[in-house]
PDB file of C-alpha atoms in Angstrom:
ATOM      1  CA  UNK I  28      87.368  76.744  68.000  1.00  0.00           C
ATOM      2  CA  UNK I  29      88.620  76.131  71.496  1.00  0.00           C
ATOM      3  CA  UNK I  30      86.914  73.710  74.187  1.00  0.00           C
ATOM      4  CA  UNK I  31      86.159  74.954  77.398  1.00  0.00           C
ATOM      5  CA  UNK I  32      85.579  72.461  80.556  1.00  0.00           C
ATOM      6  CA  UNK I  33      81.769  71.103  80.764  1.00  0.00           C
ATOM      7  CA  UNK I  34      82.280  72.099  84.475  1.00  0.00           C
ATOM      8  CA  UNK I  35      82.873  75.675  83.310  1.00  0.00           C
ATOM      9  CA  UNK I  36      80.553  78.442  84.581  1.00  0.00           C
ATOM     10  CA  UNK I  37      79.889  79.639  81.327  1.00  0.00           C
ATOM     11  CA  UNK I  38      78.850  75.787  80.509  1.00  0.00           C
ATOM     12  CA  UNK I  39      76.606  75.064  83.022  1.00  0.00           C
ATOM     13  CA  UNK I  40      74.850  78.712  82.692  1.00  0.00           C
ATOM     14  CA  UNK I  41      74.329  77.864  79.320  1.00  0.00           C
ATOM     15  CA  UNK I  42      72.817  74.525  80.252  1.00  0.00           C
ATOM     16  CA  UNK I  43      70.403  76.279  82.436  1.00  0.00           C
ATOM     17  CA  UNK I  44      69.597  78.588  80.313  1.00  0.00           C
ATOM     18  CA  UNK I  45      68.972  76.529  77.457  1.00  0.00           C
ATOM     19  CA  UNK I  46      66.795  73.566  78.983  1.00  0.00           C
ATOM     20  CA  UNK I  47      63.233  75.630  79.225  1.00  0.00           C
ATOM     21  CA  UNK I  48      63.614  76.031  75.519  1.00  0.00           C
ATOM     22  CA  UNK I  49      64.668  72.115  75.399  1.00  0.00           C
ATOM     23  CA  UNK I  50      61.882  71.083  77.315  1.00  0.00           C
ATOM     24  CA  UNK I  51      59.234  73.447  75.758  1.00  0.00           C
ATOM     25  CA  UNK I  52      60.242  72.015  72.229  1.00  0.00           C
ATOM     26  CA  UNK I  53      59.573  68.430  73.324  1.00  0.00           C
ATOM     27  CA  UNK I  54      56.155  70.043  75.449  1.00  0.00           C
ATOM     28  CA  UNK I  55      54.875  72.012  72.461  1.00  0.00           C
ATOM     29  CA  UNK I  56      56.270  70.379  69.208  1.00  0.00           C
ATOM     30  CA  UNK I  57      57.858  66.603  69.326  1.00  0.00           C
ATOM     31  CA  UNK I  58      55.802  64.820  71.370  1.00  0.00           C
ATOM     32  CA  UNK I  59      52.779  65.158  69.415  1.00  0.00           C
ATOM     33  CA  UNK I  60      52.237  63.044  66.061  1.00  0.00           C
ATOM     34  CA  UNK I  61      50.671  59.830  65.131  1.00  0.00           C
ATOM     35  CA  UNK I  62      51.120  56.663  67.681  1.00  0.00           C
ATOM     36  CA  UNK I  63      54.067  54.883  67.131  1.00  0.00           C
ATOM     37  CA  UNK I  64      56.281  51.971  67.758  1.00  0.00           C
ATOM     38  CA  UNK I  65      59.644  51.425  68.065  1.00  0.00           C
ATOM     39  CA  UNK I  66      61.493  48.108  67.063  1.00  0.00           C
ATOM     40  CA  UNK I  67      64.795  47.008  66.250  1.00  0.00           C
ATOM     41  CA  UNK I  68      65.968  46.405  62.904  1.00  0.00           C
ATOM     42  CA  UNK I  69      67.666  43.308  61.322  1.00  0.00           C
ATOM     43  CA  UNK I  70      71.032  43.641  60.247  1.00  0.00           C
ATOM     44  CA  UNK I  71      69.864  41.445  57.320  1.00  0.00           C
ATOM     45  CA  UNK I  72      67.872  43.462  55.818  1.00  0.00           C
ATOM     46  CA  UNK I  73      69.243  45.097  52.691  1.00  0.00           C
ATOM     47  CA  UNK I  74      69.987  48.493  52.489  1.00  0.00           C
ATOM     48  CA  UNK I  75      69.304  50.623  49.675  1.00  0.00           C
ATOM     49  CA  UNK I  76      72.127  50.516  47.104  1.00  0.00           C
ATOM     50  CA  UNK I  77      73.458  54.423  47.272  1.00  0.00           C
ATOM     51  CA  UNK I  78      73.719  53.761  50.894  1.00  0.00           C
ATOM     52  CA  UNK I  79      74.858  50.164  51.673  1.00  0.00           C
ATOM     53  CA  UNK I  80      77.853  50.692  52.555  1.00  0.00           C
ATOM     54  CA  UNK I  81      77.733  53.615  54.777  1.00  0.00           C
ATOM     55  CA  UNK I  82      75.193  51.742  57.186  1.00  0.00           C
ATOM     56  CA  UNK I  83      77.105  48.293  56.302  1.00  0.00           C
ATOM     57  CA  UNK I  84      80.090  50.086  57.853  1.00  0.00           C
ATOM     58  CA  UNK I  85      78.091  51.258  60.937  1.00  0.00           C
ATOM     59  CA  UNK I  86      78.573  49.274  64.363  1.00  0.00           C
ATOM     60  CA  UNK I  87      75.639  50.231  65.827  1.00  0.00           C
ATOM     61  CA  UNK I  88      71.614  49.070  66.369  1.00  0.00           C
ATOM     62  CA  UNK I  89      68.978  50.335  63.824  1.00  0.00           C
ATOM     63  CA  UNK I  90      65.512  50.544  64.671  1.00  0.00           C
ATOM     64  CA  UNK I  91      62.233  51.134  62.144  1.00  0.00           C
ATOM     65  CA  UNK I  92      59.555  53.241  64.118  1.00  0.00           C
ATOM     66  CA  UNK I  93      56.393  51.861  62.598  1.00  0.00           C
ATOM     67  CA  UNK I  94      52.719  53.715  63.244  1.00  0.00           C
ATOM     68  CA  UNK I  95      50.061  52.007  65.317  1.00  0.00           C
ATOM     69  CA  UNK I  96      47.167  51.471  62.729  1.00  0.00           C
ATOM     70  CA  UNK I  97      44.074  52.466  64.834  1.00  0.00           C
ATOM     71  CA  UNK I  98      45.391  55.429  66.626  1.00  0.00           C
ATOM     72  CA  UNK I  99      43.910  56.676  69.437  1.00  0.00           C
ATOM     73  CA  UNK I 100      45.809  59.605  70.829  1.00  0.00           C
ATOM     74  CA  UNK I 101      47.261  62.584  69.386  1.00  0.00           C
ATOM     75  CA  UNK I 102      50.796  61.733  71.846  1.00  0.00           C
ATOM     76  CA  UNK I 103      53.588  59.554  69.824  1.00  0.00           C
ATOM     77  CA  UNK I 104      53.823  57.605  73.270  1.00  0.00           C
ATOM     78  CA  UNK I 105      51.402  57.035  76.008  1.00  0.00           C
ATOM     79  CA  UNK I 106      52.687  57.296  79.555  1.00  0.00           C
ATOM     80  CA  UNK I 107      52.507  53.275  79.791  1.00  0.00           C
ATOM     81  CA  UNK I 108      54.598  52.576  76.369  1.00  0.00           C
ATOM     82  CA  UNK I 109      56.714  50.238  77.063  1.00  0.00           C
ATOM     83  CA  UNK I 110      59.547  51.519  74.625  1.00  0.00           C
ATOM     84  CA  UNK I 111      62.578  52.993  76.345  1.00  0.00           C
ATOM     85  CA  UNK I 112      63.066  56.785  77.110  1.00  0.00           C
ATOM     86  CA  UNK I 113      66.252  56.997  74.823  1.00  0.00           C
ATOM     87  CA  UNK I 114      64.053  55.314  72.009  1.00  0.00           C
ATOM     88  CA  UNK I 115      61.215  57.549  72.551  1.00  0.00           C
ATOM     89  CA  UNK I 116      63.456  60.727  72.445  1.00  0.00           C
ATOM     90  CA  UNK I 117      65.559  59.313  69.091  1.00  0.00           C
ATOM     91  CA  UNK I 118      61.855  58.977  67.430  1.00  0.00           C
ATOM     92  CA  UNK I 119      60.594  62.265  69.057  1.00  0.00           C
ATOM     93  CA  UNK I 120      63.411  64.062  66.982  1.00  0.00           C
ATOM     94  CA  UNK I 121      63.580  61.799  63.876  1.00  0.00           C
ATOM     95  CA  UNK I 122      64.102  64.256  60.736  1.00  0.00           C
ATOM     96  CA  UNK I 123      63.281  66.953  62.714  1.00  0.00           C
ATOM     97  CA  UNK I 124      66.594  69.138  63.489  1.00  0.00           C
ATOM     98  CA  UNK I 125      65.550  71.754  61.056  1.00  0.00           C
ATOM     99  CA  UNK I 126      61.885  71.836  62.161  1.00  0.00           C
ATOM    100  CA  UNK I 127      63.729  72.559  65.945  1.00  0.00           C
ATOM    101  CA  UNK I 128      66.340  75.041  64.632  1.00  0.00           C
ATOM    102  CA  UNK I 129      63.064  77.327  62.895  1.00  0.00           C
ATOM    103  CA  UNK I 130      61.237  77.239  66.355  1.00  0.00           C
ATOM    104  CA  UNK I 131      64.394  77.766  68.176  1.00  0.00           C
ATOM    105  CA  UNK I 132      66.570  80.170  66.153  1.00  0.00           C
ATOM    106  CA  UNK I 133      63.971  83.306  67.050  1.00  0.00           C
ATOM    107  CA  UNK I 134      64.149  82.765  70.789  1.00  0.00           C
ATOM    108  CA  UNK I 135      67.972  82.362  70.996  1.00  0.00           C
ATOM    109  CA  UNK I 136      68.612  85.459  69.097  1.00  0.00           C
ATOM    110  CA  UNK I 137      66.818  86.975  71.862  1.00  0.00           C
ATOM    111  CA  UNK I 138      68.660  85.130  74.404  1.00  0.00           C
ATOM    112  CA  UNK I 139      71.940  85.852  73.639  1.00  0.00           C
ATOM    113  CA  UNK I 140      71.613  89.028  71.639  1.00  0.00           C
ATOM    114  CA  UNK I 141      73.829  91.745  73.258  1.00  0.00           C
ATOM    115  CA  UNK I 142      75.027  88.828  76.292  1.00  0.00           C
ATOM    116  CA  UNK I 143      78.156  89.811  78.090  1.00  0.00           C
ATOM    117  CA  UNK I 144      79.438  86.276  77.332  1.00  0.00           C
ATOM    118  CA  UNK I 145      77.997  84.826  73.887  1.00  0.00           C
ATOM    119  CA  UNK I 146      79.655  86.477  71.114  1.00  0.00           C
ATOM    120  CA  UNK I 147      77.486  84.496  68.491  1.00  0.00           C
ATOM    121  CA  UNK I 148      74.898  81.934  67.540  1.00  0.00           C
ATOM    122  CA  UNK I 149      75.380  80.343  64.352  1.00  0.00           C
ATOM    123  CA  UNK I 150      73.185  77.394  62.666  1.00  0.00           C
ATOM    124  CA  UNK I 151      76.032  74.455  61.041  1.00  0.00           C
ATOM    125  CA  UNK I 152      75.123  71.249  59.238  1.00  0.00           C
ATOM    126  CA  UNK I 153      77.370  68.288  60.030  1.00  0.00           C
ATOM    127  CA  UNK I 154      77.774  64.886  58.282  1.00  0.00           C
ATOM    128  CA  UNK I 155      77.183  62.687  61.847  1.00  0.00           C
ATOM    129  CA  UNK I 156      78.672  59.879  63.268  1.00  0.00           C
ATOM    130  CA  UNK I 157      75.493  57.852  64.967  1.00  0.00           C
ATOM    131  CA  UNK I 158      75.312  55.928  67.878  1.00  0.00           C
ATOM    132  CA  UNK I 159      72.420  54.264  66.679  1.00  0.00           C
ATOM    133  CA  UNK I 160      70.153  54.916  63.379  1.00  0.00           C
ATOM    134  CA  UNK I 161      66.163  54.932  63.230  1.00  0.00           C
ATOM    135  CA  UNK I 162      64.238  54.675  60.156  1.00  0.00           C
ATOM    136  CA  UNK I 163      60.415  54.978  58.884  1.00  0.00           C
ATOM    137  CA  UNK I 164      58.799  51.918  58.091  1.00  0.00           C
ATOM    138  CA  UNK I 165      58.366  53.216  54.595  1.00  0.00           C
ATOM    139  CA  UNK I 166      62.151  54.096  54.228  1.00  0.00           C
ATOM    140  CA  UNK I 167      63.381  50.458  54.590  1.00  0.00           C
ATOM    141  CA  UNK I 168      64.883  49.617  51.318  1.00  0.00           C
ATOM    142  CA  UNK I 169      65.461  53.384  50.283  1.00  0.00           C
ATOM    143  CA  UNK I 170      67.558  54.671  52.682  1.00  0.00           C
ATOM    144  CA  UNK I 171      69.624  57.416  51.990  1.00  0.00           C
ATOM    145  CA  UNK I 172      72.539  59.171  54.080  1.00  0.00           C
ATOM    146  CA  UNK I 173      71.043  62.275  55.940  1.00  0.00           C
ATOM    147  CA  UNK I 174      72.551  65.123  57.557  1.00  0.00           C
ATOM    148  CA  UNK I 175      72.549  66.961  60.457  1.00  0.00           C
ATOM    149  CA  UNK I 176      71.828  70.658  61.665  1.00  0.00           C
ATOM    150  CA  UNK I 177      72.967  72.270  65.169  1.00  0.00           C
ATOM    151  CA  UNK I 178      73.653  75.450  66.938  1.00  0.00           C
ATOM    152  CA  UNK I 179      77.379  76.335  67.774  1.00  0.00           C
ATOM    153  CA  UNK I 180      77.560  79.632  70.290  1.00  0.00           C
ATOM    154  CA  UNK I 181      80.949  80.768  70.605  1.00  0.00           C
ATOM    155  CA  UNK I 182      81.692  83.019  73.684  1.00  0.00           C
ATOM    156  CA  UNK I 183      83.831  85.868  73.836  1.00  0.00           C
ATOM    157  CA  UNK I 184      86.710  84.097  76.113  1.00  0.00           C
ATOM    158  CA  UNK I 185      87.124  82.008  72.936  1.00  0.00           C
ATOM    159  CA  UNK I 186      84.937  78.886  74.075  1.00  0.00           C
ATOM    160  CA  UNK I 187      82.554  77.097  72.171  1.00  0.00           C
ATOM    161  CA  UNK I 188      79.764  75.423  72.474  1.00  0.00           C
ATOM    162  CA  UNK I 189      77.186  73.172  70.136  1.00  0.00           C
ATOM    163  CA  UNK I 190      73.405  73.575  71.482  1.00  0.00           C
ATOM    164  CA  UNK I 191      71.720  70.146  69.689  1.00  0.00           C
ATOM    165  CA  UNK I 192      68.119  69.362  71.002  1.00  0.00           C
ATOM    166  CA  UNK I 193      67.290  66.575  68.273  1.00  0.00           C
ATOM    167  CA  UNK I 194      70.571  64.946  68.533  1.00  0.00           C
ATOM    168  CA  UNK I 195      68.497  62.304  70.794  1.00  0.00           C
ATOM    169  CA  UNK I 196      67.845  60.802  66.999  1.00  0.00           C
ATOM    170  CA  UNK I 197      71.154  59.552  66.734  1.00  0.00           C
ATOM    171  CA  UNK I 198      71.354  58.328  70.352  1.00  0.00           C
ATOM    172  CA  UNK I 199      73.196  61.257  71.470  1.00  0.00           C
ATOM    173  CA  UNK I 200      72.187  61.867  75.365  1.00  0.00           C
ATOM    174  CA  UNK I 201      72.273  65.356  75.448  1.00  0.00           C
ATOM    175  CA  UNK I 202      71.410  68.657  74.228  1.00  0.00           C
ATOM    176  CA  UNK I 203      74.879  70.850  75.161  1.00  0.00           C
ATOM    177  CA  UNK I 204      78.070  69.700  74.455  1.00  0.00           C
ATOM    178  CA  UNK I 205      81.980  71.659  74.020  1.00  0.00           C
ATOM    179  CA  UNK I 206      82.434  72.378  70.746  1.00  0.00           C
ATOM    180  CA  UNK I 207      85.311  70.004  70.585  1.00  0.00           C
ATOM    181  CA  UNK I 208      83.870  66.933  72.260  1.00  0.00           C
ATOM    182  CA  UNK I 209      80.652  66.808  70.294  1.00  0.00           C
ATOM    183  CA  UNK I 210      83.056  67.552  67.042  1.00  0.00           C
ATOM    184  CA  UNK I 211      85.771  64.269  67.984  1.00  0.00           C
ATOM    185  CA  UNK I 212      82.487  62.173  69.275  1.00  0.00           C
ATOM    186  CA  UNK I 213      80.150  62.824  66.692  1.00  0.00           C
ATOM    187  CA  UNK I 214      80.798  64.733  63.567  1.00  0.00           C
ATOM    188  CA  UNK I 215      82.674  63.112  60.229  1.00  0.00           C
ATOM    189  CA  UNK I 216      84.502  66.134  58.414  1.00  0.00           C
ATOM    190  CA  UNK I 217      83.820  69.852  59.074  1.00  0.00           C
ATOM    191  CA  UNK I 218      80.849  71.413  60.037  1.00  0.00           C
ATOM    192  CA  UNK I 219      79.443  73.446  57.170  1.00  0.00           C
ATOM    193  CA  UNK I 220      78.206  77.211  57.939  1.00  0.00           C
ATOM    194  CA  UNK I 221      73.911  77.039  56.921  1.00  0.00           C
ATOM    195  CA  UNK I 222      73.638  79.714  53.693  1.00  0.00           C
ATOM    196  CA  UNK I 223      73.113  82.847  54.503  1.00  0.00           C
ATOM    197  CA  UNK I 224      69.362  82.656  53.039  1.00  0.00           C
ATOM    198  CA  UNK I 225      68.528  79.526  54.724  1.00  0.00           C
ATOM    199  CA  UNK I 226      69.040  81.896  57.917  1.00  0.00           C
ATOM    200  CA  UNK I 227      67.679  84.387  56.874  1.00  0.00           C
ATOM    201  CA  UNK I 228      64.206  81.765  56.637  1.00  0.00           C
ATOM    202  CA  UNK I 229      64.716  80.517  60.025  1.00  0.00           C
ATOM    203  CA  UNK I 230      65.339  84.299  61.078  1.00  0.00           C
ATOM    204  CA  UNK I 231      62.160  85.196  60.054  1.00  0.00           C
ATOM    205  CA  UNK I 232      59.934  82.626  62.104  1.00  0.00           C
ATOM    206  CA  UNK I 233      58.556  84.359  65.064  1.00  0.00           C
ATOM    207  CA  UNK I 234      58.063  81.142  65.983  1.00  0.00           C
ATOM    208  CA  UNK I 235      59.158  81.736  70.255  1.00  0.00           C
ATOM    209  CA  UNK I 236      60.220  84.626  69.852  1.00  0.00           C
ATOM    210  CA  UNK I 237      57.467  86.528  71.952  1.00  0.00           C
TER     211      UNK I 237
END
């Protein structure tokens, strides 16, 4: 797939057009859930056997996000938490790229459906490269390696693009990238095409659609 400049037209169009849906999934969906905290992980710990090594081999921080016991507020983070904004995005969108890709898929079909530009809209699961790695208090000592699901839109000049609104979980800063930067910076091997019925699943959420 070819790149196309992040100062294109097409590119910053697309991050216009994108960001109400960005900002309506974090409004509506990620920032509710129980009270949490966010603190960083020592590299002692052990990791779980069937994954040592992959996180062994990792040069980056890990962080456990741990649940306040006596919650008192429906918001992960109160407007006076004192965890970072990067932090608070990564645990917003912990485990939940598939979650965002059924409440998103419904409205960019309408988006883009029968656009002079975007050819297509296609949902791809990618093995990542993280830039930091957050896990559940009750995962510690059985992690396991996870994967990844985006949006790539191609355009009909032959550009592409990858449309990632939970990438925040792996300290990735934004939510629109080139096709081939986000592939060099942050994806291990190919990106795999989501089956066909897997689609067809998130297809049929009329989640935003209206």
């Amino acid at each position: 797939m070819a790149a196309s400049s992040s100062t294109s037209p097409l590119y910053n169009r697309l991050l216009s057009e994108l960001k109400p849906l960005h900002d309506r999934l974090f409004d509506d969906v990620f920032k509710y859930g129980s009270p949490t905290t966010v603190e960083r992980r020592s590299r002692s710990q052990a990791f779980h056997p069937r994954a040592a090594a992959y996180f062994g081999a990792l040069n980056i921080d890990f962080y456990i996000v741990k649940t306040r016991s006596q919650p008192d507020t429906d918001r992960m983070f109160s407007e006076d938490s004192l965890v970072s904004e990067e932090l608070k995005r990564a645990a917003m969108t912990y485990n939940r790229c598939k979650e965002g890709a059924v409440a998103l898929s419904p409205a960019l079909e309408k988006m883009f459906g029968g656009d002079l530009e975007v050819e297509s809209v296609k949902q791809f699961n990618v093995d990542v490269k993280p830039l930091l790695h957050l896990f559940l208090e009750h995962e510690v000592g059985h992690e396991k390696i996870v994967t990844h699901d985006i949006f790539v839109i191609r355009a009909k000049n032959g550009s592409s693009f990858v449309f990632d609104p939970t990438g925040y979980q792996f300290g990735f800063n934004n939510y629109l990238w080139t096709y081939d930067e986000y592939k060099s910076r942050f994806v291990n091997g190919k990106p795999r095409p989501v089956c066909p019925e897997e689609e067809a699943r998130t297809r049929s959420s009329a989640a935003w659609a209206k």
